Amino acid sequence: MGQYRMQRLGVQLRDEIAQLIMRGDVKDPRVSTFLTINRVEVSRDLSYAKAYVSSFLPDAQLEHGVAGLNSAAGFIQSSIAKKLRVRQFPKIAFVVDASMKQGFDMIKKLTALEQAEQTSSDDERLPHSEQ
């Protein structure tokens, strides 16, 4: 299967999984509607797919949510397989994706550095008392 078709299948899987989560079709109590599916990578032979999950929930809740999604993977696969016409439907594994939180933390650090630099440059501009 071509690279473009694999990417398109990944996008379709991401959208369908997100819809199942948002509608509350996944009945596992660990799965929160605050979980976000960032991307889905499909293997070349279409036998496996990795779904990257992130959230701004605490890390422990995110881990529990991913465990809940992994335990409900069979239900999710069968629900999506009924909608999509794929000869071989991939086995989905859910993985924690911390990149969103890391990016947000990096932006906060850069903003703090920028503010610190701004205040230090303002201090240098103030007239000093002459000796």
Coordinates of C-alpha atoms in Angstrom, one line a residue:
M1 CA 0.0 0.0 0.0
G2 CA 1.3 3.4 -0.9
Q3 CA 2.5 5.9 1.7
Y4 CA -0.3 8.3 1.0
R5 CA -2.9 5.6 1.5
M6 CA -1.4 4.5 4.8
Q7 CA -1.4 8.1 6.0
R8 CA -5.0 8.5 4.9
L9 CA -6.0 5.3 6.8
G10 CA -4.2 6.6 9.9
V11 CA -6.2 9.9 9.7
Q12 CA -9.5 7.9 9.3
L13 CA -8.6 5.7 12.2
R14 CA -7.8 8.7 14.4
D15 CA -11.1 10.4 13.5
E16 CA -13.1 7.2 14.2
I17 CA -11.4 6.5 17.5
A18 CA -11.9 10.1 18.6
Q19 CA -15.6 9.9 17.7
L20 CA -16.0 6.7 19.8
I21 CA -14.4 8.4 22.8
M22 CA -16.3 11.7 22.4
R23 CA -19.7 9.9 22.1
G24 CA -18.9 7.8 25.1
D25 CA -19.2 4.5 23.3
V26 CA -16.2 3.2 25.1
K27 CA -17.7 2.1 28.4
D28 CA -14.5 1.6 30.3
P29 CA -14.6 4.0 33.3
R30 CA -10.9 4.8 32.9
V31 CA -11.5 6.3 29.4
S32 CA -12.2 10.0 29.8
T33 CA -13.6 12.3 27.1
F34 CA -10.6 14.5 27.7
L35 CA -8.3 12.1 26.0
T36 CA -7.0 13.2 22.6
I37 CA -5.8 11.0 19.8
N38 CA -2.9 12.9 18.2
R39 CA -2.0 10.6 15.4
V40 CA -2.2 7.0 14.3
E41 CA 0.7 5.3 12.6
V42 CA -0.1 2.2 10.5
S43 CA 2.5 -0.4 9.7
R44 CA 3.3 -1.1 6.0
D45 CA 1.6 -4.5 6.0
L46 CA -1.5 -3.0 7.7
S47 CA -1.3 -5.5 10.5
Y48 CA -0.6 -3.1 13.3
A49 CA -1.5 0.5 14.2
K50 CA -0.2 2.7 17.0
A51 CA -2.5 5.4 18.3
Y52 CA -0.8 8.2 20.2
V53 CA -2.9 9.5 23.1
S54 CA -2.4 12.7 25.0
S55 CA -4.3 14.9 27.4
F56 CA -3.8 17.8 29.9
L57 CA -5.0 15.5 32.6
P58 CA -2.5 14.4 35.3
D59 CA 0.0 11.8 34.1
A60 CA -1.6 9.0 36.3
Q61 CA -5.0 9.6 34.8
L62 CA -3.5 9.6 31.3
E63 CA -1.9 6.3 32.0
H64 CA -5.1 4.8 33.3
G65 CA -7.0 6.2 30.3
V66 CA -4.5 4.5 27.9
A67 CA -4.8 1.3 29.8
G68 CA -8.6 1.5 29.5
L69 CA -8.3 2.1 25.7
N70 CA -5.9 -0.9 25.4
S71 CA -8.4 -3.1 27.2
A72 CA -11.2 -1.8 24.9
A73 CA -9.1 -2.2 21.8
G74 CA -11.1 -5.2 20.5
F75 CA -14.4 -3.3 20.8
I76 CA -12.8 -0.2 19.1
Q77 CA -11.4 -2.3 16.3
S78 CA -14.6 -4.1 15.6
S79 CA -16.7 -0.9 15.7
I80 CA -14.4 0.8 13.2
A81 CA -14.0 -2.3 11.0
K82 CA -17.7 -2.2 10.3
K83 CA -17.5 1.3 8.9
L84 CA -14.2 1.2 6.9
R85 CA -13.6 -1.1 4.0
V86 CA -10.2 -2.5 4.6
R87 CA -9.1 -6.0 3.5
Q88 CA -7.0 -6.5 6.7
F89 CA -7.9 -4.3 9.7
P90 CA -4.9 -3.4 11.8
K91 CA -4.6 -4.4 15.5
I92 CA -4.6 -1.1 17.4
A93 CA -2.2 -0.4 20.3
F94 CA -2.6 2.8 22.3
V95 CA 0.5 4.6 23.5
V96 CA 1.0 7.7 25.8
D97 CA 2.1 10.7 23.8
A98 CA 3.7 13.3 26.1
S99 CA 4.8 15.6 23.3
M100 CA 1.8 18.0 23.7
K101 CA 2.6 18.6 27.4
Q102 CA 6.3 18.9 26.7
G103 CA 5.7 21.5 24.1
F104 CA 3.4 23.4 26.4
D105 CA 6.0 23.3 29.2
M106 CA 8.7 24.5 26.7
I107 CA 6.5 27.5 25.7
K108 CA 6.0 28.4 29.4
K109 CA 9.8 28.2 30.0
L110 CA 10.5 30.4 26.9
T111 CA 7.9 32.9 28.0
A112 CA 9.5 33.1 31.5
L113 CA 13.0 33.6 30.0
E114 CA 11.7 36.3 27.7
Q115 CA 10.1 38.1 30.6
A116 CA 13.3 37.8 32.7
E117 CA 15.3 39.2 29.8
Q118 CA 12.8 42.0 29.4
T119 CA 13.1 43.0 33.1
S120 CA 16.9 42.8 33.1
S121 CA 17.1 45.0 30.0
D122 CA 14.6 47.5 31.6
D123 CA 16.9 47.6 34.7
E124 CA 19.9 48.5 32.5
R125 CA 18.1 51.4 31.0
L126 CA 17.3 53.0 34.3
P127 CA 19.6 56.0 35.0
H128 CA 22.1 55.1 37.7
S129 CA 23.0 57.7 40.4
E130 CA 26.3 59.2 39.5
Q131 CA 29.2 58.8 41.9

